[in-house]
PDB file of C-alpha atoms in Angstrom:
ATOM      1  CA  UNK A   1     -44.215   1.619  -9.752  1.00  0.00           C
ATOM      2  CA  UNK A   2     -44.530  -0.525 -13.003  1.00  0.00           C
ATOM      3  CA  UNK A   3     -41.522  -0.355 -15.104  1.00  0.00           C
ATOM      4  CA  UNK A   4     -43.438   1.255 -18.001  1.00  0.00           C
ATOM      5  CA  UNK A   5     -44.316   4.052 -16.012  1.00  0.00           C
ATOM      6  CA  UNK A   6     -41.028   5.303 -14.925  1.00  0.00           C
ATOM      7  CA  UNK A   7     -39.818   8.604 -16.542  1.00  0.00           C
ATOM      8  CA  UNK A   8     -36.625  10.301 -16.859  1.00  0.00           C
ATOM      9  CA  UNK A   9     -37.912  12.714 -14.280  1.00  0.00           C
ATOM     10  CA  UNK A  10     -38.409   9.888 -11.833  1.00  0.00           C
ATOM     11  CA  UNK A  11     -34.800   8.575 -12.310  1.00  0.00           C
ATOM     12  CA  UNK A  12     -33.198  12.203 -11.992  1.00  0.00           C
ATOM     13  CA  UNK A  13     -35.223  12.817  -8.865  1.00  0.00           C
ATOM     14  CA  UNK A  14     -34.025   9.433  -7.181  1.00  0.00           C
ATOM     15  CA  UNK A  15     -30.492  10.216  -8.362  1.00  0.00           C
ATOM     16  CA  UNK A  16     -30.543  13.580  -6.584  1.00  0.00           C
ATOM     17  CA  UNK A  17     -31.533  11.888  -3.312  1.00  0.00           C
ATOM     18  CA  UNK A  18     -28.452   9.662  -3.382  1.00  0.00           C
ATOM     19  CA  UNK A  19     -25.114  10.509  -1.757  1.00  0.00           C
ATOM     20  CA  UNK A  20     -23.070   8.450  -4.130  1.00  0.00           C
ATOM     21  CA  UNK A  21     -19.257   8.838  -5.232  1.00  0.00           C
ATOM     22  CA  UNK A  22     -18.946   9.707  -8.876  1.00  0.00           C
ATOM     23  CA  UNK A  23     -17.960   5.939  -9.745  1.00  0.00           C
ATOM     24  CA  UNK A  24     -21.064   4.669  -8.142  1.00  0.00           C
ATOM     25  CA  UNK A  25     -23.168   7.138  -9.881  1.00  0.00           C
ATOM     26  CA  UNK A  26     -21.531   6.141 -13.233  1.00  0.00           C
ATOM     27  CA  UNK A  27     -22.165   2.571 -12.475  1.00  0.00           C
ATOM     28  CA  UNK A  28     -25.867   3.100 -11.433  1.00  0.00           C
ATOM     29  CA  UNK A  29     -26.471   5.001 -14.823  1.00  0.00           C
ATOM     30  CA  UNK A  30     -24.930   2.276 -16.973  1.00  0.00           C
ATOM     31  CA  UNK A  31     -26.965  -0.328 -15.080  1.00  0.00           C
ATOM     32  CA  UNK A  32     -30.248   1.502 -15.610  1.00  0.00           C
ATOM     33  CA  UNK A  33     -29.445   2.030 -19.320  1.00  0.00           C
ATOM     34  CA  UNK A  34     -29.002  -1.692 -19.617  1.00  0.00           C
ATOM     35  CA  UNK A  35     -31.975  -2.608 -17.745  1.00  0.00           C
ATOM     36  CA  UNK A  36     -34.440  -0.419 -19.849  1.00  0.00           C
ATOM     37  CA  UNK A  37     -32.809  -1.593 -22.961  1.00  0.00           C
ATOM     38  CA  UNK A  38     -33.712  -5.162 -21.868  1.00  0.00           C
ATOM     39  CA  UNK A  39     -37.092  -4.027 -20.945  1.00  0.00           C
ATOM     40  CA  UNK A  40     -37.756  -2.450 -24.318  1.00  0.00           C
ATOM     41  CA  UNK A  41     -36.535  -5.456 -26.162  1.00  0.00           C
ATOM     42  CA  UNK A  42     -38.901  -7.658 -23.964  1.00  0.00           C
ATOM     43  CA  UNK A  43     -41.678  -5.638 -24.824  1.00  0.00           C
ATOM     44  CA  UNK A  44     -42.577  -4.151 -21.212  1.00  0.00           C
ATOM     45  CA  UNK A  45     -41.988  -0.558 -22.487  1.00  0.00           C
ATOM     46  CA  UNK A  46     -41.732   1.410 -25.435  1.00  0.00           C
ATOM     47  CA  UNK A  47     -38.781   3.827 -24.750  1.00  0.00           C
ATOM     48  CA  UNK A  48     -35.862   3.602 -22.680  1.00  0.00           C
ATOM     49  CA  UNK A  49     -36.107   6.844 -19.888  1.00  0.00           C
ATOM     50  CA  UNK A  50     -32.442   6.270 -19.068  1.00  0.00           C
ATOM     51  CA  UNK A  51     -31.122   6.950 -22.572  1.00  0.00           C
ATOM     52  CA  UNK A  52     -30.621  10.666 -22.231  1.00  0.00           C
ATOM     53  CA  UNK A  53     -29.291  10.750 -18.572  1.00  0.00           C
ATOM     54  CA  UNK A  54     -26.415  13.010 -18.125  1.00  0.00           C
ATOM     55  CA  UNK A  55     -23.144  11.393 -18.797  1.00  0.00           C
ATOM     56  CA  UNK A  56     -20.959  10.921 -15.626  1.00  0.00           C
ATOM     57  CA  UNK A  57     -17.276  11.282 -16.346  1.00  0.00           C
ATOM     58  CA  UNK A  58     -14.816   8.713 -14.672  1.00  0.00           C
ATOM     59  CA  UNK A  59     -12.513   9.765 -11.841  1.00  0.00           C
ATOM     60  CA  UNK A  60      -9.249  10.924 -13.099  1.00  0.00           C
ATOM     61  CA  UNK A  61      -6.610   8.344 -12.005  1.00  0.00           C
ATOM     62  CA  UNK A  62      -5.298   8.876  -8.465  1.00  0.00           C
ATOM     63  CA  UNK A  63      -3.051   6.038  -7.536  1.00  0.00           C
ATOM     64  CA  UNK A  64      -1.832   5.761  -3.843  1.00  0.00           C
ATOM     65  CA  UNK A  65       0.907   3.292  -3.503  1.00  0.00           C
ATOM     66  CA  UNK A  66       1.699   2.023   0.000  1.00  0.00           C
ATOM     67  CA  UNK A  67       5.531   3.263   0.657  1.00  0.00           C
ATOM     68  CA  UNK A  68       7.740   0.171   0.126  1.00  0.00           C
ATOM     69  CA  UNK A  69       9.371   0.867   3.257  1.00  0.00           C
ATOM     70  CA  UNK A  70       6.216   0.669   5.194  1.00  0.00           C
ATOM     71  CA  UNK A  71       5.136  -2.467   3.540  1.00  0.00           C
ATOM     72  CA  UNK A  72       8.265  -4.382   4.571  1.00  0.00           C
ATOM     73  CA  UNK A  73       7.910  -3.075   8.318  1.00  0.00           C
ATOM     74  CA  UNK A  74       4.282  -4.403   8.147  1.00  0.00           C
ATOM     75  CA  UNK A  75       5.502  -7.756   6.911  1.00  0.00           C
ATOM     76  CA  UNK A  76       8.309  -8.141   9.584  1.00  0.00           C
ATOM     77  CA  UNK A  77       5.882  -7.198  12.474  1.00  0.00           C
ATOM     78  CA  UNK A  78       2.922  -9.088  11.490  1.00  0.00           C
ATOM     79  CA  UNK A  79       2.024 -12.651  12.651  1.00  0.00           C
ATOM     80  CA  UNK A  80       2.607 -15.307  10.064  1.00  0.00           C
ATOM     81  CA  UNK A  81      -1.096 -15.515   8.972  1.00  0.00           C
ATOM     82  CA  UNK A  82      -1.151 -11.843   8.402  1.00  0.00           C
ATOM     83  CA  UNK A  83       2.253 -11.564   6.989  1.00  0.00           C
ATOM     84  CA  UNK A  84       1.315 -13.902   4.302  1.00  0.00           C
ATOM     85  CA  UNK A  85      -1.915 -11.805   3.572  1.00  0.00           C
ATOM     86  CA  UNK A  86       0.158  -8.810   3.267  1.00  0.00           C
ATOM     87  CA  UNK A  87       2.650 -10.569   0.747  1.00  0.00           C
ATOM     88  CA  UNK A  88      -0.229 -12.009  -1.409  1.00  0.00           C
ATOM     89  CA  UNK A  89      -1.694  -8.394  -1.682  1.00  0.00           C
ATOM     90  CA  UNK A  90       1.634  -6.435  -1.903  1.00  0.00           C
ATOM     91  CA  UNK A  91       3.734  -8.746  -3.971  1.00  0.00           C
ATOM     92  CA  UNK A  92       1.259 -10.674  -6.060  1.00  0.00           C
ATOM     93  CA  UNK A  93      -1.663  -7.887  -6.389  1.00  0.00           C
ATOM     94  CA  UNK A  94      -4.539 -10.096  -4.895  1.00  0.00           C
ATOM     95  CA  UNK A  95      -7.692  -8.317  -3.655  1.00  0.00           C
ATOM     96  CA  UNK A  96      -8.981  -8.920  -0.273  1.00  0.00           C
ATOM     97  CA  UNK A  97     -11.764 -11.200  -1.457  1.00  0.00           C
ATOM     98  CA  UNK A  98      -9.431 -13.197  -3.488  1.00  0.00           C
ATOM     99  CA  UNK A  99      -6.965 -13.882  -0.721  1.00  0.00           C
ATOM    100  CA  UNK A 100      -9.906 -14.990   1.592  1.00  0.00           C
ATOM    101  CA  UNK A 101     -11.056 -17.580  -1.118  1.00  0.00           C
ATOM    102  CA  UNK A 102      -7.719 -19.449  -1.683  1.00  0.00           C
ATOM    103  CA  UNK A 103      -7.880 -23.205  -1.140  1.00  0.00           C
ATOM    104  CA  UNK A 104      -4.558 -24.921  -1.059  1.00  0.00           C
ATOM    105  CA  UNK A 105      -6.108 -28.050  -2.235  1.00  0.00           C
ATOM    106  CA  UNK A 106      -8.001 -26.750  -5.172  1.00  0.00           C
ATOM    107  CA  UNK A 107      -6.048 -23.531  -6.196  1.00  0.00           C
ATOM    108  CA  UNK A 108      -2.407 -24.468  -5.753  1.00  0.00           C
ATOM    109  CA  UNK A 109      -0.788 -26.058  -8.897  1.00  0.00           C
ATOM    110  CA  UNK A 110       2.570 -26.874 -10.192  1.00  0.00           C
ATOM    111  CA  UNK A 111       3.893 -26.222 -13.641  1.00  0.00           C
ATOM    112  CA  UNK A 112       7.226 -26.776 -15.144  1.00  0.00           C
ATOM    113  CA  UNK A 113       7.948 -23.173 -14.848  1.00  0.00           C
ATOM    114  CA  UNK A 114       6.885 -23.317 -10.901  1.00  0.00           C
ATOM    115  CA  UNK A 115       3.840 -22.996  -8.776  1.00  0.00           C
ATOM    116  CA  UNK A 116       0.733 -21.295  -9.870  1.00  0.00           C
ATOM    117  CA  UNK A 117      -2.194 -20.122  -8.155  1.00  0.00           C
ATOM    118  CA  UNK A 118      -5.693 -20.129  -9.644  1.00  0.00           C
ATOM    119  CA  UNK A 119      -7.487 -16.740  -8.378  1.00  0.00           C
ATOM    120  CA  UNK A 120     -11.070 -16.509  -8.113  1.00  0.00           C
ATOM    121  CA  UNK A 121     -11.831 -12.792  -9.133  1.00  0.00           C
ATOM    122  CA  UNK A 122     -14.932 -10.727  -8.981  1.00  0.00           C
ATOM    123  CA  UNK A 123     -17.816 -11.856 -11.079  1.00  0.00           C
ATOM    124  CA  UNK A 124     -16.872 -15.428 -11.183  1.00  0.00           C
ATOM    125  CA  UNK A 125     -13.746 -14.685 -13.326  1.00  0.00           C
ATOM    126  CA  UNK A 126     -10.695 -16.740 -12.665  1.00  0.00           C
ATOM    127  CA  UNK A 127      -7.088 -16.200 -13.680  1.00  0.00           C
ATOM    128  CA  UNK A 128      -4.003 -17.990 -13.241  1.00  0.00           C
ATOM    129  CA  UNK A 129      -1.106 -16.209 -11.299  1.00  0.00           C
ATOM    130  CA  UNK A 130       2.628 -17.215 -11.189  1.00  0.00           C
ATOM    131  CA  UNK A 131       3.898 -17.554  -7.499  1.00  0.00           C
ATOM    132  CA  UNK A 132       7.312 -16.491  -6.003  1.00  0.00           C
ATOM    133  CA  UNK A 133       9.108 -19.336  -4.620  1.00  0.00           C
ATOM    134  CA  UNK A 134       8.737 -18.111  -0.943  1.00  0.00           C
ATOM    135  CA  UNK A 135       5.034 -17.351  -1.252  1.00  0.00           C
ATOM    136  CA  UNK A 136       4.369 -20.948  -2.907  1.00  0.00           C
ATOM    137  CA  UNK A 137       6.272 -22.486  -0.135  1.00  0.00           C
ATOM    138  CA  UNK A 138       4.276 -20.643   2.594  1.00  0.00           C
ATOM    139  CA  UNK A 139       0.923 -21.628   1.060  1.00  0.00           C
ATOM    140  CA  UNK A 140       2.214 -25.354   0.635  1.00  0.00           C
ATOM    141  CA  UNK A 141       3.244 -25.241   4.249  1.00  0.00           C
ATOM    142  CA  UNK A 142      -0.308 -24.594   5.524  1.00  0.00           C
ATOM    143  CA  UNK A 143      -2.985 -27.370   6.084  1.00  0.00           C
ATOM    144  CA  UNK A 144      -4.844 -28.519   2.941  1.00  0.00           C
ATOM    145  CA  UNK A 145      -7.968 -26.874   2.362  1.00  0.00           C
ATOM    146  CA  UNK A 146      -8.908 -23.030   3.048  1.00  0.00           C
ATOM    147  CA  UNK A 147      -5.729 -21.015   3.304  1.00  0.00           C
ATOM    148  CA  UNK A 148      -7.301 -18.597   5.786  1.00  0.00           C
ATOM    149  CA  UNK A 149     -10.195 -20.658   7.570  1.00  0.00           C
ATOM    150  CA  UNK A 150     -13.137 -18.887   8.858  1.00  0.00           C
ATOM    151  CA  UNK A 151     -16.893 -19.168   9.241  1.00  0.00           C
ATOM    152  CA  UNK A 152     -17.774 -17.938   5.708  1.00  0.00           C
ATOM    153  CA  UNK A 153     -18.024 -21.360   3.865  1.00  0.00           C
ATOM    154  CA  UNK A 154     -14.942 -22.349   5.785  1.00  0.00           C
ATOM    155  CA  UNK A 155     -12.992 -19.291   5.070  1.00  0.00           C
ATOM    156  CA  UNK A 156     -12.604 -15.675   6.351  1.00  0.00           C
ATOM    157  CA  UNK A 157     -14.489 -12.963   4.714  1.00  0.00           C
ATOM    158  CA  UNK A 158     -12.834 -10.361   2.632  1.00  0.00           C
ATOM    159  CA  UNK A 159     -13.837  -7.766   5.215  1.00  0.00           C
ATOM    160  CA  UNK A 160     -11.940  -9.648   7.956  1.00  0.00           C
ATOM    161  CA  UNK A 161      -8.818  -9.984   5.571  1.00  0.00           C
ATOM    162  CA  UNK A 162      -8.941  -6.360   5.199  1.00  0.00           C
ATOM    163  CA  UNK A 163      -9.147  -5.769   8.993  1.00  0.00           C
ATOM    164  CA  UNK A 164      -6.188  -8.075   9.595  1.00  0.00           C
ATOM    165  CA  UNK A 165      -4.029  -6.354   7.129  1.00  0.00           C
ATOM    166  CA  UNK A 166      -5.090  -2.883   8.641  1.00  0.00           C
ATOM    167  CA  UNK A 167      -3.821  -4.058  12.104  1.00  0.00           C
ATOM    168  CA  UNK A 168      -0.172  -3.499  10.756  1.00  0.00           C
ATOM    169  CA  UNK A 169      -0.442  -0.790   8.096  1.00  0.00           C
ATOM    170  CA  UNK A 170      -0.646   2.780   9.587  1.00  0.00           C
ATOM    171  CA  UNK A 171      -3.405   5.244   8.229  1.00  0.00           C
ATOM    172  CA  UNK A 172      -4.332   5.927   5.513  1.00  0.00           C
ATOM    173  CA  UNK A 173      -2.950   2.827   4.092  1.00  0.00           C
ATOM    174  CA  UNK A 174      -5.038  -0.272   3.307  1.00  0.00           C
ATOM    175  CA  UNK A 175      -4.792  -3.520   1.616  1.00  0.00           C
ATOM    176  CA  UNK A 176      -6.353  -2.117  -1.346  1.00  0.00           C
ATOM    177  CA  UNK A 177      -3.472   0.400  -1.567  1.00  0.00           C
ATOM    178  CA  UNK A 178      -1.132  -2.486  -1.457  1.00  0.00           C
ATOM    179  CA  UNK A 179      -2.623  -3.338  -4.822  1.00  0.00           C
ATOM    180  CA  UNK A 180      -1.685  -0.027  -6.028  1.00  0.00           C
ATOM    181  CA  UNK A 181       1.882  -0.789  -4.904  1.00  0.00           C
ATOM    182  CA  UNK A 182       2.101  -3.912  -6.526  1.00  0.00           C
ATOM    183  CA  UNK A 183       1.018  -2.423  -9.998  1.00  0.00           C
ATOM    184  CA  UNK A 184       3.275   0.582  -9.687  1.00  0.00           C
ATOM    185  CA  UNK A 185       6.363  -1.581  -8.782  1.00  0.00           C
ATOM    186  CA  UNK A 186       5.424  -3.929 -11.669  1.00  0.00           C
ATOM    187  CA  UNK A 187       5.225  -1.203 -14.114  1.00  0.00           C
ATOM    188  CA  UNK A 188       8.416   0.473 -12.963  1.00  0.00           C
ATOM    189  CA  UNK A 189      10.274  -2.809 -13.487  1.00  0.00           C
ATOM    190  CA  UNK A 190       8.472  -3.836 -16.697  1.00  0.00           C
ATOM    191  CA  UNK A 191       6.818  -0.929 -18.401  1.00  0.00           C
ATOM    192  CA  UNK A 192       4.482  -3.332 -19.661  1.00  0.00           C
ATOM    193  CA  UNK A 193       0.748  -2.221 -18.949  1.00  0.00           C
ATOM    194  CA  UNK A 194      -0.883  -5.095 -20.696  1.00  0.00           C
ATOM    195  CA  UNK A 195       1.094  -7.694 -18.309  1.00  0.00           C
ATOM    196  CA  UNK A 196       0.116  -5.818 -15.392  1.00  0.00           C
ATOM    197  CA  UNK A 197      -3.501  -5.927 -16.607  1.00  0.00           C
ATOM    198  CA  UNK A 198      -3.354  -9.559 -16.855  1.00  0.00           C
ATOM    199  CA  UNK A 199      -1.867  -9.970 -13.407  1.00  0.00           C
ATOM    200  CA  UNK A 200      -4.425  -7.825 -11.634  1.00  0.00           C
ATOM    201  CA  UNK A 201      -7.355  -9.302 -13.438  1.00  0.00           C
ATOM    202  CA  UNK A 202      -8.698  -6.065 -14.878  1.00  0.00           C
ATOM    203  CA  UNK A 203     -11.072  -6.088 -17.601  1.00  0.00           C
ATOM    204  CA  UNK A 204      -9.531  -2.886 -19.215  1.00  0.00           C
ATOM    205  CA  UNK A 205      -6.067  -1.477 -19.173  1.00  0.00           C
ATOM    206  CA  UNK A 206      -8.041   1.640 -18.182  1.00  0.00           C
ATOM    207  CA  UNK A 207      -8.558   0.271 -14.836  1.00  0.00           C
ATOM    208  CA  UNK A 208      -4.980  -0.601 -14.523  1.00  0.00           C
ATOM    209  CA  UNK A 209      -3.810   3.062 -15.326  1.00  0.00           C
ATOM    210  CA  UNK A 210      -5.808   3.985 -12.260  1.00  0.00           C
ATOM    211  CA  UNK A 211      -3.860   1.644 -10.088  1.00  0.00           C
ATOM    212  CA  UNK A 212      -0.353   2.605 -11.635  1.00  0.00           C
ATOM    213  CA  UNK A 213       1.708   5.528  -9.962  1.00  0.00           C
ATOM    214  CA  UNK A 214       4.246   6.720 -12.531  1.00  0.00           C
ATOM    215  CA  UNK A 215       7.486   8.171 -11.096  1.00  0.00           C
ATOM    216  CA  UNK A 216       7.883  11.905 -12.094  1.00  0.00           C
ATOM    217  CA  UNK A 217      11.265  11.222 -13.807  1.00  0.00           C
ATOM    218  CA  UNK A 218       9.914   8.700 -16.254  1.00  0.00           C
ATOM    219  CA  UNK A 219       8.726  11.062 -19.161  1.00  0.00           C
ATOM    220  CA  UNK A 220      12.274  12.524 -19.120  1.00  0.00           C
ATOM    221  CA  UNK A 221      13.835   9.259 -19.321  1.00  0.00           C
ATOM    222  CA  UNK A 222      11.610   8.268 -22.304  1.00  0.00           C
ATOM    223  CA  UNK A 223      12.336  11.462 -23.927  1.00  0.00           C
ATOM    224  CA  UNK A 224      16.047  10.612 -23.559  1.00  0.00           C
ATOM    225  CA  UNK A 225      15.650   7.167 -24.907  1.00  0.00           C
ATOM    226  CA  UNK A 226      13.854   8.488 -27.981  1.00  0.00           C
ATOM    227  CA  UNK A 227      16.658  11.188 -28.589  1.00  0.00           C
ATOM    228  CA  UNK A 228      19.524   8.719 -28.047  1.00  0.00           C
ATOM    229  CA  UNK A 229      18.113   5.509 -29.325  1.00  0.00           C
ATOM    230  CA  UNK A 230      16.369   6.330 -32.504  1.00  0.00           C
ATOM    231  CA  UNK A 231      18.730   4.291 -34.645  1.00  0.00           C
ATOM    232  CA  UNK A 232      21.449   1.667 -33.936  1.00  0.00           C
ATOM    233  CA  UNK A 233      24.550   3.228 -32.816  1.00  0.00           C
ATOM    234  CA  UNK A 234      26.255   2.938 -35.877  1.00  0.00           C
ATOM    235  CA  UNK A 235      23.816   4.393 -38.224  1.00  0.00           C
ATOM    236  CA  UNK A 236      23.003   7.008 -35.677  1.00  0.00           C
ATOM    237  CA  UNK A 237      26.630   8.222 -35.485  1.00  0.00           C
ATOM    238  CA  UNK A 238      26.905   8.343 -39.467  1.00  0.00           C
ATOM    239  CA  UNK A 239      23.839  10.319 -39.736  1.00  0.00           C
ATOM    240  CA  UNK A 240      24.849  12.668 -37.094  1.00  0.00           C
ATOM    241  CA  UNK A 241      28.234  13.281 -38.672  1.00  0.00           C
ATOM    242  CA  UNK A 242      26.782  13.613 -42.126  1.00  0.00           C
ATOM    243  CA  UNK A 243      24.476  16.312 -40.716  1.00  0.00           C
ATOM    244  CA  UNK A 244      27.357  18.561 -39.821  1.00  0.00           C
ATOM    245  CA  UNK A 245      28.206  18.704 -43.351  1.00  0.00           C
ATOM    246  CA  UNK A 246      25.199  20.668 -44.680  1.00  0.00           C
ATOM    247  CA  UNK A 247      24.936  24.195 -43.597  1.00  0.00           C
ATOM    248  CA  UNK A 248      22.622  26.806 -45.149  1.00  0.00           C
ATOM    249  CA  UNK A 249      24.033  30.354 -45.151  1.00  0.00           C
ATOM    250  CA  UNK A 250      22.482  33.643 -46.205  1.00  0.00           C
ATOM    251  CA  UNK A 251      25.283  35.586 -47.821  1.00  0.00           C
ATOM    252  CA  UNK A 252      23.736  38.741 -47.362  1.00  0.00           C
ATOM    253  CA  UNK A 253      23.464  38.598 -43.721  1.00  0.00           C
ATOM    254  CA  UNK A 254      26.532  36.210 -43.074  1.00  0.00           C
ATOM    255  CA  UNK A 255      28.611  37.201 -39.992  1.00  0.00           C
ATOM    256  CA  UNK A 256      32.405  37.517 -40.079  1.00  0.00           C
ATOM    257  CA  UNK A 257      32.653  34.553 -37.624  1.00  0.00           C
ATOM    258  CA  UNK A 258      30.479  32.301 -40.059  1.00  0.00           C
ATOM    259  CA  UNK A 259      32.640  33.787 -42.804  1.00  0.00           C
ATOM    260  CA  UNK A 260      35.764  32.605 -41.202  1.00  0.00           C
ATOM    261  CA  UNK A 261      34.405  29.256 -40.455  1.00  0.00           C
ATOM    262  CA  UNK A 262      33.080  28.941 -44.141  1.00  0.00           C
ATOM    263  CA  UNK A 263      36.602  29.789 -45.678  1.00  0.00           C
ATOM    264  CA  UNK A 264      38.294  27.321 -43.108  1.00  0.00           C
ATOM    265  CA  UNK A 265      35.770  24.577 -44.066  1.00  0.00           C
ATOM    266  CA  UNK A 266      36.399  25.314 -47.751  1.00  0.00           C
ATOM    267  CA  UNK A 267      40.151  25.348 -47.609  1.00  0.00           C
ATOM    268  CA  UNK A 268      40.172  21.741 -46.426  1.00  0.00           C
ATOM    269  CA  UNK A 269      39.022  20.983 -49.994  1.00  0.00           C
ATOM    270  CA  UNK A 270      41.679  22.783 -51.929  1.00  0.00           C
ATOM    271  CA  UNK A 271      45.218  22.494 -52.729  1.00  0.00           C
ATOM    272  CA  UNK A 272      46.406  25.829 -51.197  1.00  0.00           C
ATOM    273  CA  UNK A 273      49.768  26.133 -53.051  1.00  0.00           C
ATOM    274  CA  UNK A 274      48.091  25.852 -56.324  1.00  0.00           C
ATOM    275  CA  UNK A 275      45.134  28.128 -55.447  1.00  0.00           C
ATOM    276  CA  UNK A 276      47.417  30.742 -54.055  1.00  0.00           C
ATOM    277  CA  UNK A 277      49.590  30.978 -57.068  1.00  0.00           C
ATOM    278  CA  UNK A 278      46.537  31.097 -59.239  1.00  0.00           C
ATOM    279  CA  UNK A 279      45.091  33.987 -57.326  1.00  0.00           C
ATOM    280  CA  UNK A 280      48.273  35.893 -57.392  1.00  0.00           C
ATOM    281  CA  UNK A 281      49.592  35.111 -60.813  1.00  0.00           C
ATOM    282  CA  UNK A 282      50.907  37.849 -62.835  1.00  0.00           C
ATOM    283  CA  UNK A 283      49.776  37.622 -66.535  1.00  0.00           C
TER     284      UNK A 283
END
């Protein structure tokens, strides 16, 4: 069917026939809107039939981080190649496709601060990642060239990398969930979402939030910090002490206990020997 003959009804019928996840449906909707916007600008059609398609909400964040104990057990049990794959995912946040593309001759560089890795991400977007000493040493010990040789342009496929990792990760855990573990641990140590976004190579912090599993006690920790660290210690203490000096009382409804406290407080401001003589002086 020619582009200019497609209607919204055609698109809706096509969508209804697909067994897509919510994320895929949202992505396809955005793609069609962009395509027909281009078609209108190029003069292939007059209107965009995808303009008024129903909005598809994003999935609520549901990170599932591999338990760190299981990760360590997998690293110890795995053969050297797979152990390095697991560490690149769990300790550096690399995706399976990014691990597959590592080339020690091209991507492993040394800076004053240490060794770094040029990571080839999705959509041809590269990022630079600092490496731990132990992982950089393991990569430098490999032969020059593809870190994980295979039949796909000289290296393994991303799928094969995932399969190797899965051999040592029990259900339901996968190499993708190691990325969630890296994000969650990085957030727990740093509380810096923007840095985690940069390390993971996400275009938006919204995506990073979907990877981060926040420990349930952290909101209470934040509340405690707000209460106790509003000011520097000296200013905070002075303000809290001064606050105790001001009390508002209703003399019509004051209790006997409050009256006693008030008399005791006021008595500290008086010379009792003088005031008592004045109160009981005989004219």
